[in-house]
Short mmCIF file of N, CA and C in Angstrom, two decimals:
data_model
loop_
_atom_site.label_atom_id
_atom_site.label_comp_id
_atom_site.label_asym_id
_atom_site.label_seq_id
_atom_site.Cartn_x
_atom_site.Cartn_y
_atom_site.Cartn_z
N ARG A 1 -10.17 13.26 13.54
CA ARG A 1 -9.17 12.31 13.09
C ARG A 1 -9.77 11.48 11.97
N ARG A 2 -9.06 11.41 10.84
CA ARG A 2 -9.57 10.69 9.67
C ARG A 2 -9.22 9.21 9.76
N SER A 3 -10.14 8.40 9.29
CA SER A 3 -9.88 6.97 9.22
C SER A 3 -9.00 6.69 8.01
N PRO A 4 -7.94 5.92 8.18
CA PRO A 4 -7.14 5.56 7.01
C PRO A 4 -7.91 4.56 6.16
N LEU A 5 -7.53 4.47 4.91
CA LEU A 5 -8.11 3.46 4.04
C LEU A 5 -7.52 2.12 4.49
N LEU A 6 -8.34 1.28 5.05
CA LEU A 6 -7.86 0.05 5.67
C LEU A 6 -7.84 -1.10 4.68
N ARG A 7 -6.78 -1.84 4.65
CA ARG A 7 -6.75 -3.07 3.86
C ARG A 7 -7.46 -4.13 4.69
N THR A 8 -8.51 -4.70 4.13
CA THR A 8 -9.28 -5.67 4.89
C THR A 8 -9.09 -7.09 4.39
N SER A 9 -8.73 -7.24 3.13
CA SER A 9 -8.55 -8.57 2.57
C SER A 9 -7.58 -8.47 1.41
N ASN A 10 -7.00 -9.58 1.05
CA ASN A 10 -6.11 -9.61 -0.09
C ASN A 10 -6.66 -10.63 -1.08
N PHE A 11 -7.00 -10.16 -2.26
CA PHE A 11 -7.60 -11.02 -3.27
C PHE A 11 -6.62 -11.32 -4.39
N ALA A 12 -5.31 -11.31 -4.09
CA ALA A 12 -4.31 -11.51 -5.13
C ALA A 12 -4.46 -12.90 -5.76
N LEU A 13 -4.36 -12.94 -7.08
CA LEU A 13 -4.45 -14.19 -7.82
C LEU A 13 -3.18 -14.37 -8.63
N ARG A 14 -2.79 -15.62 -8.88
CA ARG A 14 -1.64 -15.88 -9.75
C ARG A 14 -2.00 -15.48 -11.17
N THR A 15 -1.02 -15.00 -11.92
CA THR A 15 -1.26 -14.56 -13.29
C THR A 15 -1.91 -15.65 -14.13
N SER A 16 -1.56 -16.89 -13.91
CA SER A 16 -2.13 -17.99 -14.70
C SER A 16 -3.63 -18.14 -14.49
N GLN A 17 -4.15 -17.61 -13.40
CA GLN A 17 -5.58 -17.74 -13.13
C GLN A 17 -6.41 -16.68 -13.85
N TYR A 18 -5.78 -15.58 -14.29
CA TYR A 18 -6.54 -14.48 -14.87
C TYR A 18 -7.39 -14.90 -16.07
N SER A 19 -6.82 -15.68 -16.97
CA SER A 19 -7.53 -16.01 -18.21
C SER A 19 -8.75 -16.87 -17.96
N ALA A 20 -8.80 -17.57 -16.84
CA ALA A 20 -9.94 -18.44 -16.55
C ALA A 20 -11.13 -17.67 -15.95
N LEU A 21 -10.92 -16.43 -15.58
CA LEU A 21 -11.96 -15.67 -14.92
C LEU A 21 -12.73 -14.84 -15.94
N SER A 22 -14.05 -14.92 -15.94
CA SER A 22 -14.83 -14.20 -16.93
C SER A 22 -15.63 -13.05 -16.32
N THR A 23 -15.57 -12.89 -15.02
CA THR A 23 -16.30 -11.81 -14.37
C THR A 23 -15.31 -10.85 -13.74
N PRO A 24 -15.74 -9.63 -13.41
CA PRO A 24 -14.81 -8.72 -12.73
C PRO A 24 -14.30 -9.37 -11.45
N THR A 25 -13.03 -9.25 -11.21
CA THR A 25 -12.41 -9.91 -10.08
C THR A 25 -11.64 -8.90 -9.25
N ALA A 26 -11.93 -8.86 -7.97
CA ALA A 26 -11.20 -7.97 -7.07
C ALA A 26 -9.87 -8.61 -6.72
N LEU A 27 -8.79 -7.87 -6.95
CA LEU A 27 -7.46 -8.36 -6.62
C LEU A 27 -6.98 -7.81 -5.29
N ASP A 28 -7.51 -6.67 -4.89
CA ASP A 28 -7.17 -6.06 -3.62
C ASP A 28 -8.37 -5.22 -3.21
N PHE A 29 -8.58 -5.08 -1.92
CA PHE A 29 -9.78 -4.42 -1.44
C PHE A 29 -9.48 -3.73 -0.13
N GLY A 30 -9.95 -2.51 0.02
CA GLY A 30 -9.79 -1.79 1.27
C GLY A 30 -10.87 -0.74 1.39
N TYR A 31 -11.14 -0.30 2.60
CA TYR A 31 -12.18 0.71 2.75
C TYR A 31 -11.96 1.54 3.99
N SER A 32 -12.57 2.70 3.96
CA SER A 32 -12.64 3.56 5.13
C SER A 32 -14.11 3.72 5.42
N ALA A 33 -14.62 2.97 6.37
CA ALA A 33 -16.05 3.00 6.67
C ALA A 33 -16.49 4.39 7.11
N ARG A 34 -15.65 5.06 7.86
CA ARG A 34 -16.01 6.39 8.35
C ARG A 34 -16.12 7.37 7.19
N ALA A 35 -15.23 7.24 6.22
CA ALA A 35 -15.23 8.17 5.10
C ALA A 35 -16.26 7.81 4.04
N GLY A 36 -16.72 6.58 4.02
CA GLY A 36 -17.68 6.18 3.01
C GLY A 36 -17.07 6.01 1.64
N VAL A 37 -15.78 5.66 1.57
CA VAL A 37 -15.10 5.44 0.30
C VAL A 37 -14.49 4.04 0.32
N VAL A 38 -14.67 3.31 -0.77
CA VAL A 38 -14.11 1.97 -0.90
C VAL A 38 -13.11 1.98 -2.04
N TYR A 39 -12.00 1.28 -1.86
CA TYR A 39 -10.98 1.12 -2.90
C TYR A 39 -10.95 -0.35 -3.31
N ILE A 40 -10.96 -0.60 -4.61
CA ILE A 40 -10.84 -1.97 -5.13
C ILE A 40 -9.89 -1.94 -6.31
N LEU A 41 -8.87 -2.79 -6.30
CA LEU A 41 -8.08 -3.02 -7.50
C LEU A 41 -8.81 -4.12 -8.25
N LEU A 42 -9.27 -3.80 -9.42
CA LEU A 42 -10.20 -4.66 -10.12
C LEU A 42 -9.61 -5.15 -11.43
N ARG A 43 -9.90 -6.38 -11.77
CA ARG A 43 -9.55 -6.96 -13.07
C ARG A 43 -10.86 -7.10 -13.82
N VAL A 44 -10.95 -6.49 -15.00
CA VAL A 44 -12.19 -6.50 -15.78
C VAL A 44 -11.87 -7.01 -17.17
N LEU A 45 -12.70 -7.93 -17.67
CA LEU A 45 -12.61 -8.35 -19.07
C LEU A 45 -13.53 -7.45 -19.87
N VAL A 46 -13.00 -6.80 -20.89
CA VAL A 46 -13.79 -5.90 -21.71
C VAL A 46 -14.00 -6.54 -23.07
N GLY A 47 -15.23 -6.52 -23.54
CA GLY A 47 -15.57 -7.10 -24.84
C GLY A 47 -16.40 -8.34 -24.66
N THR A 48 -17.39 -8.50 -25.51
CA THR A 48 -18.29 -9.65 -25.38
C THR A 48 -18.11 -10.65 -26.50
N ALA A 49 -17.51 -10.24 -27.61
CA ALA A 49 -17.29 -11.15 -28.72
C ALA A 49 -15.88 -10.95 -29.24
N GLY A 50 -15.31 -12.01 -29.79
CA GLY A 50 -13.96 -11.90 -30.32
C GLY A 50 -12.94 -11.79 -29.20
N PRO A 51 -11.78 -11.22 -29.52
CA PRO A 51 -10.74 -11.10 -28.50
C PRO A 51 -11.20 -10.19 -27.36
N ARG A 52 -10.95 -10.62 -26.15
CA ARG A 52 -11.34 -9.82 -24.99
C ARG A 52 -10.10 -9.25 -24.34
N GLU A 53 -10.25 -8.05 -23.88
CA GLU A 53 -9.14 -7.31 -23.30
C GLU A 53 -9.22 -7.39 -21.78
N VAL A 54 -8.09 -7.61 -21.14
CA VAL A 54 -8.03 -7.59 -19.68
C VAL A 54 -7.58 -6.20 -19.25
N VAL A 55 -8.35 -5.58 -18.39
CA VAL A 55 -8.05 -4.24 -17.91
C VAL A 55 -7.92 -4.29 -16.40
N PHE A 56 -6.86 -3.67 -15.89
CA PHE A 56 -6.72 -3.54 -14.45
C PHE A 56 -7.10 -2.12 -14.09
N MET A 57 -7.90 -1.97 -13.08
CA MET A 57 -8.45 -0.67 -12.74
C MET A 57 -8.40 -0.45 -11.24
N HIS A 58 -7.95 0.73 -10.84
CA HIS A 58 -8.07 1.15 -9.45
C HIS A 58 -9.43 1.82 -9.37
N LEU A 59 -10.33 1.20 -8.64
CA LEU A 59 -11.71 1.66 -8.58
C LEU A 59 -12.00 2.20 -7.18
N TYR A 60 -12.45 3.44 -7.12
CA TYR A 60 -12.86 4.06 -5.87
C TYR A 60 -14.36 4.23 -5.95
N ILE A 61 -15.07 3.82 -4.91
CA ILE A 61 -16.53 3.90 -4.89
C ILE A 61 -16.94 4.77 -3.71
N MET A 62 -17.75 5.79 -4.00
CA MET A 62 -18.16 6.74 -2.97
C MET A 62 -19.65 6.99 -3.05
N ARG A 63 -20.29 6.91 -1.91
CA ARG A 63 -21.70 7.27 -1.82
C ARG A 63 -21.80 8.80 -1.79
N HIS A 64 -22.89 9.33 -2.30
CA HIS A 64 -23.08 10.78 -2.26
C HIS A 64 -23.05 11.26 -0.81
N GLY A 65 -22.74 12.54 -0.64
CA GLY A 65 -22.68 13.14 0.69
C GLY A 65 -24.07 13.30 1.32
N ILE A 66 -24.09 13.89 2.49
CA ILE A 66 -25.34 14.07 3.23
C ILE A 66 -26.27 14.99 2.44
N ALA A 67 -27.43 14.47 2.12
CA ALA A 67 -28.42 15.22 1.34
C ALA A 67 -29.65 15.50 2.21
N PHE A 68 -30.46 16.42 1.75
CA PHE A 68 -31.74 16.65 2.42
C PHE A 68 -32.54 15.36 2.41
N GLU A 69 -33.23 15.08 3.49
CA GLU A 69 -34.11 13.91 3.54
C GLU A 69 -35.33 14.18 2.66
N PRO A 70 -35.95 13.12 2.13
CA PRO A 70 -37.11 13.33 1.25
C PRO A 70 -38.20 14.19 1.88
N HIS A 71 -38.45 14.03 3.19
CA HIS A 71 -39.52 14.81 3.83
C HIS A 71 -39.12 16.28 4.02
N GLU A 72 -37.83 16.59 3.87
CA GLU A 72 -37.35 17.97 4.02
C GLU A 72 -37.30 18.70 2.68
N TRP A 73 -37.53 17.99 1.59
CA TRP A 73 -37.33 18.54 0.26
C TRP A 73 -38.66 18.61 -0.49
N GLN A 74 -38.93 19.75 -1.09
CA GLN A 74 -40.20 19.97 -1.80
C GLN A 74 -40.20 19.39 -3.21
N GLY A 75 -39.04 19.29 -3.84
CA GLY A 75 -38.96 18.86 -5.22
C GLY A 75 -38.91 17.35 -5.38
N SER A 76 -38.59 16.92 -6.58
CA SER A 76 -38.49 15.49 -6.86
C SER A 76 -37.24 14.91 -6.22
N ASP A 77 -37.22 13.60 -6.06
CA ASP A 77 -36.07 12.93 -5.46
C ASP A 77 -34.82 13.17 -6.30
N ALA A 78 -34.95 13.22 -7.61
CA ALA A 78 -33.80 13.40 -8.50
C ALA A 78 -33.12 14.76 -8.29
N THR A 79 -33.87 15.74 -7.78
CA THR A 79 -33.30 17.08 -7.61
C THR A 79 -32.89 17.36 -6.17
N ARG A 80 -32.98 16.36 -5.31
CA ARG A 80 -32.64 16.56 -3.89
C ARG A 80 -31.14 16.81 -3.74
N PRO A 81 -30.73 17.98 -3.21
CA PRO A 81 -29.31 18.34 -3.15
C PRO A 81 -28.65 17.95 -1.82
N LEU A 82 -27.34 18.18 -1.76
CA LEU A 82 -26.59 18.05 -0.52
C LEU A 82 -26.98 19.18 0.43
N THR A 83 -26.86 18.89 1.71
CA THR A 83 -27.01 19.94 2.71
C THR A 83 -25.68 20.69 2.80
N ASP A 84 -25.66 21.81 3.52
CA ASP A 84 -24.40 22.53 3.74
C ASP A 84 -23.40 21.61 4.44
N GLU A 85 -23.87 20.87 5.45
CA GLU A 85 -23.00 19.93 6.15
C GLU A 85 -22.48 18.86 5.19
N GLY A 86 -23.33 18.40 4.29
CA GLY A 86 -22.92 17.40 3.32
C GLY A 86 -21.81 17.89 2.41
N ARG A 87 -21.90 19.14 1.99
CA ARG A 87 -20.85 19.73 1.14
C ARG A 87 -19.52 19.82 1.91
N VAL A 88 -19.60 20.30 3.15
CA VAL A 88 -18.39 20.46 3.96
C VAL A 88 -17.74 19.10 4.24
N ARG A 89 -18.54 18.13 4.67
CA ARG A 89 -17.99 16.81 5.01
C ARG A 89 -17.42 16.10 3.79
N THR A 90 -18.09 16.25 2.64
CA THR A 90 -17.57 15.63 1.42
C THR A 90 -16.20 16.18 1.09
N ARG A 91 -16.04 17.49 1.15
CA ARG A 91 -14.74 18.11 0.87
C ARG A 91 -13.69 17.64 1.87
N GLU A 92 -14.05 17.58 3.16
CA GLU A 92 -13.10 17.13 4.19
C GLU A 92 -12.63 15.69 3.93
N VAL A 93 -13.57 14.82 3.58
CA VAL A 93 -13.22 13.41 3.33
C VAL A 93 -12.28 13.29 2.14
N VAL A 94 -12.65 13.93 1.03
CA VAL A 94 -11.83 13.82 -0.18
C VAL A 94 -10.47 14.48 0.04
N ASP A 95 -10.45 15.66 0.67
CA ASP A 95 -9.18 16.32 1.00
C ASP A 95 -8.28 15.41 1.84
N GLY A 96 -8.86 14.81 2.87
CA GLY A 96 -8.09 13.95 3.77
C GLY A 96 -7.54 12.72 3.07
N LEU A 97 -8.36 12.05 2.26
CA LEU A 97 -7.91 10.85 1.56
C LEU A 97 -6.85 11.20 0.52
N LYS A 98 -7.01 12.34 -0.15
CA LYS A 98 -6.00 12.77 -1.13
C LYS A 98 -4.69 13.08 -0.41
N ARG A 99 -4.77 13.83 0.65
CA ARG A 99 -3.57 14.22 1.41
C ARG A 99 -2.83 12.98 1.94
N ASP A 100 -3.58 11.96 2.35
CA ASP A 100 -2.97 10.74 2.88
C ASP A 100 -2.51 9.78 1.78
N GLY A 101 -2.70 10.17 0.52
CA GLY A 101 -2.29 9.32 -0.60
C GLY A 101 -3.20 8.13 -0.82
N LYS A 102 -4.43 8.21 -0.35
CA LYS A 102 -5.36 7.08 -0.44
C LYS A 102 -6.38 7.24 -1.57
N LEU A 103 -6.34 8.37 -2.27
CA LEU A 103 -7.32 8.63 -3.32
C LEU A 103 -6.59 9.27 -4.49
N ASP A 104 -6.58 8.55 -5.61
CA ASP A 104 -5.83 9.00 -6.77
C ASP A 104 -6.60 8.70 -8.06
N ALA A 105 -7.83 9.16 -8.13
CA ALA A 105 -8.65 8.93 -9.32
C ALA A 105 -8.24 9.87 -10.43
N SER A 106 -8.39 9.41 -11.68
CA SER A 106 -8.10 10.27 -12.84
C SER A 106 -9.38 10.81 -13.48
N VAL A 107 -10.51 10.23 -13.14
CA VAL A 107 -11.80 10.67 -13.64
C VAL A 107 -12.88 10.21 -12.67
N ILE A 108 -13.98 10.93 -12.62
CA ILE A 108 -15.11 10.56 -11.77
C ILE A 108 -16.32 10.35 -12.64
N TRP A 109 -16.97 9.19 -12.47
CA TRP A 109 -18.26 8.92 -13.12
C TRP A 109 -19.31 9.00 -12.04
N THR A 110 -20.40 9.71 -12.32
CA THR A 110 -21.41 9.94 -11.30
C THR A 110 -22.82 9.69 -11.81
N SER A 111 -23.67 9.36 -10.88
CA SER A 111 -25.10 9.30 -11.12
C SER A 111 -25.56 10.70 -11.54
N PRO A 112 -26.61 10.77 -12.37
CA PRO A 112 -27.12 12.08 -12.76
C PRO A 112 -27.95 12.77 -11.67
N LEU A 113 -28.29 12.08 -10.58
CA LEU A 113 -29.08 12.70 -9.53
C LEU A 113 -28.28 13.82 -8.87
N VAL A 114 -28.94 14.90 -8.53
CA VAL A 114 -28.26 16.12 -8.07
C VAL A 114 -27.32 15.87 -6.91
N ARG A 115 -27.72 15.12 -5.91
CA ARG A 115 -26.87 14.92 -4.73
C ARG A 115 -25.58 14.18 -5.08
N ALA A 116 -25.64 13.25 -6.00
CA ALA A 116 -24.44 12.54 -6.44
C ALA A 116 -23.58 13.45 -7.31
N LYS A 117 -24.19 14.19 -8.20
CA LYS A 117 -23.44 15.11 -9.07
C LYS A 117 -22.73 16.17 -8.24
N GLU A 118 -23.39 16.71 -7.22
CA GLU A 118 -22.74 17.69 -6.35
C GLU A 118 -21.55 17.08 -5.61
N THR A 119 -21.70 15.85 -5.14
CA THR A 119 -20.61 15.13 -4.48
C THR A 119 -19.43 14.96 -5.45
N ALA A 120 -19.74 14.52 -6.66
CA ALA A 120 -18.70 14.32 -7.67
C ALA A 120 -17.99 15.64 -8.02
N ASP A 121 -18.75 16.71 -8.12
CA ASP A 121 -18.15 18.01 -8.44
C ASP A 121 -17.19 18.47 -7.34
N ILE A 122 -17.56 18.24 -6.10
CA ILE A 122 -16.66 18.59 -4.98
C ILE A 122 -15.39 17.75 -5.05
N ALA A 123 -15.53 16.45 -5.25
CA ALA A 123 -14.37 15.57 -5.35
C ALA A 123 -13.50 15.97 -6.54
N ALA A 124 -14.11 16.30 -7.66
CA ALA A 124 -13.37 16.70 -8.85
C ALA A 124 -12.59 17.99 -8.62
N ASP A 125 -13.18 18.90 -7.87
CA ASP A 125 -12.50 20.16 -7.55
C ASP A 125 -11.24 19.89 -6.71
N VAL A 126 -11.36 18.99 -5.75
CA VAL A 126 -10.21 18.66 -4.90
C VAL A 126 -9.15 17.90 -5.70
N LEU A 127 -9.59 16.92 -6.49
CA LEU A 127 -8.66 16.05 -7.21
C LEU A 127 -8.18 16.63 -8.54
N LYS A 128 -8.85 17.68 -9.01
CA LYS A 128 -8.53 18.31 -10.31
C LYS A 128 -8.68 17.31 -11.45
N VAL A 129 -9.84 16.65 -11.49
CA VAL A 129 -10.13 15.66 -12.53
C VAL A 129 -11.51 15.95 -13.13
N PRO A 130 -11.78 15.42 -14.33
CA PRO A 130 -13.09 15.63 -14.94
C PRO A 130 -14.17 14.73 -14.35
N VAL A 131 -15.42 15.17 -14.55
CA VAL A 131 -16.60 14.41 -14.12
C VAL A 131 -17.41 14.05 -15.36
N LYS A 132 -17.88 12.80 -15.42
CA LYS A 132 -18.79 12.37 -16.47
C LYS A 132 -20.06 11.85 -15.82
N ILE A 133 -21.19 12.28 -16.32
CA ILE A 133 -22.47 11.76 -15.84
C ILE A 133 -22.73 10.44 -16.54
N VAL A 134 -23.01 9.41 -15.74
CA VAL A 134 -23.23 8.06 -16.26
C VAL A 134 -24.60 7.59 -15.78
N ASP A 135 -25.54 7.51 -16.70
CA ASP A 135 -26.91 7.17 -16.35
C ASP A 135 -27.01 5.81 -15.65
N ALA A 136 -26.09 4.90 -15.97
CA ALA A 136 -26.12 3.56 -15.35
C ALA A 136 -25.87 3.62 -13.84
N LEU A 137 -25.43 4.77 -13.32
CA LEU A 137 -25.19 4.91 -11.88
C LEU A 137 -26.38 5.50 -11.13
N ARG A 138 -27.46 5.79 -11.84
CA ARG A 138 -28.62 6.35 -11.14
C ARG A 138 -29.14 5.35 -10.12
N SER A 139 -29.88 5.80 -9.16
CA SER A 139 -30.42 4.96 -8.09
C SER A 139 -31.17 3.77 -8.68
N GLY A 140 -30.87 2.58 -8.15
CA GLY A 140 -31.52 1.36 -8.63
C GLY A 140 -30.63 0.53 -9.55
N THR A 141 -29.37 0.91 -9.70
CA THR A 141 -28.48 0.18 -10.60
C THR A 141 -27.96 -1.10 -9.95
N ASP A 142 -27.31 -1.91 -10.75
CA ASP A 142 -26.65 -3.10 -10.24
C ASP A 142 -25.39 -3.35 -11.07
N LEU A 143 -24.62 -4.35 -10.69
CA LEU A 143 -23.35 -4.63 -11.35
C LEU A 143 -23.55 -4.94 -12.83
N GLU A 144 -24.58 -5.67 -13.16
CA GLU A 144 -24.83 -6.03 -14.56
C GLU A 144 -25.02 -4.78 -15.43
N GLN A 145 -25.80 -3.82 -14.94
CA GLN A 145 -26.02 -2.58 -15.69
C GLN A 145 -24.70 -1.80 -15.84
N LEU A 146 -23.91 -1.76 -14.77
CA LEU A 146 -22.63 -1.06 -14.85
C LEU A 146 -21.70 -1.71 -15.86
N LEU A 147 -21.65 -3.03 -15.86
CA LEU A 147 -20.76 -3.73 -16.79
C LEU A 147 -21.18 -3.49 -18.24
N LYS A 148 -22.48 -3.45 -18.50
CA LYS A 148 -22.96 -3.14 -19.85
C LYS A 148 -22.49 -1.75 -20.26
N ASP A 149 -22.53 -0.81 -19.32
CA ASP A 149 -22.07 0.54 -19.60
C ASP A 149 -20.56 0.56 -19.83
N PHE A 150 -19.80 -0.21 -19.04
CA PHE A 150 -18.35 -0.28 -19.21
C PHE A 150 -18.00 -0.75 -20.63
N GLN A 151 -18.78 -1.70 -21.16
CA GLN A 151 -18.51 -2.23 -22.50
C GLN A 151 -18.57 -1.14 -23.56
N LYS A 152 -19.36 -0.10 -23.34
CA LYS A 152 -19.52 0.98 -24.31
C LYS A 152 -18.42 2.03 -24.20
N ARG A 153 -17.70 2.04 -23.11
CA ARG A 153 -16.72 3.11 -22.84
C ARG A 153 -15.30 2.57 -22.95
N LYS A 154 -14.69 2.87 -24.07
CA LYS A 154 -13.30 2.43 -24.24
C LYS A 154 -12.47 3.63 -24.66
N PRO A 155 -11.27 3.73 -24.18
CA PRO A 155 -10.69 2.84 -23.17
C PRO A 155 -11.22 3.19 -21.79
N LEU A 156 -11.26 2.19 -20.93
CA LEU A 156 -11.67 2.43 -19.55
C LEU A 156 -10.52 3.11 -18.81
N PRO A 157 -10.85 4.04 -17.91
CA PRO A 157 -9.78 4.67 -17.14
C PRO A 157 -9.14 3.67 -16.18
N ASP A 158 -7.87 3.88 -15.88
CA ASP A 158 -7.21 2.96 -14.96
C ASP A 158 -7.38 3.37 -13.50
N ARG A 159 -7.85 4.61 -13.25
CA ARG A 159 -8.08 5.10 -11.89
C ARG A 159 -9.43 5.82 -11.87
N LEU A 160 -10.47 5.07 -11.56
CA LEU A 160 -11.85 5.56 -11.70
C LEU A 160 -12.53 5.67 -10.34
N MET A 161 -13.24 6.78 -10.15
CA MET A 161 -14.09 6.93 -8.97
C MET A 161 -15.54 6.92 -9.44
N LEU A 162 -16.36 6.10 -8.79
CA LEU A 162 -17.80 6.07 -9.04
C LEU A 162 -18.49 6.75 -7.87
N VAL A 163 -19.48 7.60 -8.16
CA VAL A 163 -20.29 8.23 -7.12
C VAL A 163 -21.74 7.85 -7.39
N GLY A 164 -22.38 7.27 -6.37
CA GLY A 164 -23.75 6.80 -6.56
C GLY A 164 -24.51 6.72 -5.26
N HIS A 165 -25.33 5.67 -5.16
CA HIS A 165 -26.35 5.59 -4.11
C HIS A 165 -26.34 4.23 -3.41
N GLN A 166 -26.90 4.22 -2.22
CA GLN A 166 -27.14 3.00 -1.46
C GLN A 166 -28.59 2.58 -1.70
N PRO A 167 -28.90 1.32 -1.67
CA PRO A 167 -28.03 0.18 -1.33
C PRO A 167 -27.22 -0.34 -2.52
N ASP A 168 -27.39 0.29 -3.68
CA ASP A 168 -26.75 -0.21 -4.90
C ASP A 168 -25.25 -0.41 -4.76
N LEU A 169 -24.56 0.63 -4.27
CA LEU A 169 -23.09 0.56 -4.21
C LEU A 169 -22.61 -0.55 -3.29
N GLY A 170 -23.25 -0.71 -2.14
CA GLY A 170 -22.87 -1.77 -1.21
C GLY A 170 -23.04 -3.15 -1.83
N GLU A 171 -24.12 -3.33 -2.58
CA GLU A 171 -24.36 -4.61 -3.24
C GLU A 171 -23.34 -4.86 -4.34
N ILE A 172 -23.00 -3.82 -5.09
CA ILE A 172 -22.00 -3.94 -6.14
C ILE A 172 -20.64 -4.31 -5.54
N ILE A 173 -20.28 -3.67 -4.45
CA ILE A 173 -19.01 -3.99 -3.78
C ILE A 173 -19.00 -5.46 -3.36
N GLY A 174 -20.09 -5.92 -2.76
CA GLY A 174 -20.18 -7.32 -2.36
C GLY A 174 -19.98 -8.27 -3.52
N GLU A 175 -20.60 -7.96 -4.67
CA GLU A 175 -20.43 -8.81 -5.85
C GLU A 175 -18.99 -8.78 -6.35
N LEU A 176 -18.38 -7.60 -6.37
CA LEU A 176 -17.02 -7.48 -6.89
C LEU A 176 -16.00 -8.23 -6.04
N VAL A 177 -16.20 -8.24 -4.72
CA VAL A 177 -15.24 -8.91 -3.85
C VAL A 177 -15.64 -10.35 -3.56
N GLY A 178 -16.75 -10.80 -4.16
CA GLY A 178 -17.17 -12.19 -4.00
C GLY A 178 -17.75 -12.50 -2.64
N ASP A 179 -18.38 -11.52 -2.02
CA ASP A 179 -18.93 -11.69 -0.69
C ASP A 179 -20.24 -10.91 -0.57
N SER A 180 -21.27 -11.43 -1.20
CA SER A 180 -22.55 -10.70 -1.22
C SER A 180 -23.33 -10.82 0.09
N LYS A 181 -22.83 -11.61 1.04
CA LYS A 181 -23.54 -11.76 2.32
C LYS A 181 -23.17 -10.69 3.35
N THR A 182 -21.98 -10.10 3.18
CA THR A 182 -21.54 -9.05 4.10
C THR A 182 -22.17 -7.73 3.71
N ASP A 183 -22.48 -6.91 4.70
CA ASP A 183 -23.06 -5.59 4.46
C ASP A 183 -21.94 -4.60 4.19
N TYR A 184 -21.85 -4.14 2.95
CA TYR A 184 -20.85 -3.15 2.56
C TYR A 184 -21.48 -1.78 2.37
N SER A 185 -22.48 -1.46 3.16
CA SER A 185 -23.14 -0.16 3.06
C SER A 185 -22.15 0.96 3.28
N LEU A 186 -22.28 2.00 2.50
CA LEU A 186 -21.41 3.17 2.61
C LEU A 186 -22.15 4.28 3.32
N LYS A 187 -21.46 4.95 4.24
CA LYS A 187 -22.05 6.09 4.94
C LYS A 187 -22.08 7.30 4.02
N LYS A 188 -23.00 8.21 4.33
CA LYS A 188 -23.03 9.48 3.60
C LYS A 188 -21.91 10.34 4.14
#
């Protein structure tokens, strides 16, 4: 039985408040802890000088699937792949969320590490969307690095899925929803 994408909080703001906000602001937030996918309706200001553009984005955040543990893998950490179980479970999760109408990304940005890229490729196959490798999503990233990368990519997609690593993604989610004290760790 699949966990539905649960609405956990409502971050709706009045339109008059948008112009006063200079950081990414979560307007709506939900997650499926079992599936390891988080949904955030995000308001992002794009541009650092001159007129700034307000972009609304449906952001889906997914941790890579089950990968070989470091002690089980002979190669470098960057080349550590998904296990067979990881491939199957990733497909099941993405299939289930798509079927339930809970996942509607138009593009996937992924870490260049093999386990994340494999996860993104599986999701892209199910969703029939393109994948872009984004170096800013490699293990060890933070919200500031991601925002710098967003500034370089215009136009930003309105329905974006990010695939990356823990603890980075959980910390980014906490910053986006304004609650960095709660543990938003994503399961594999």
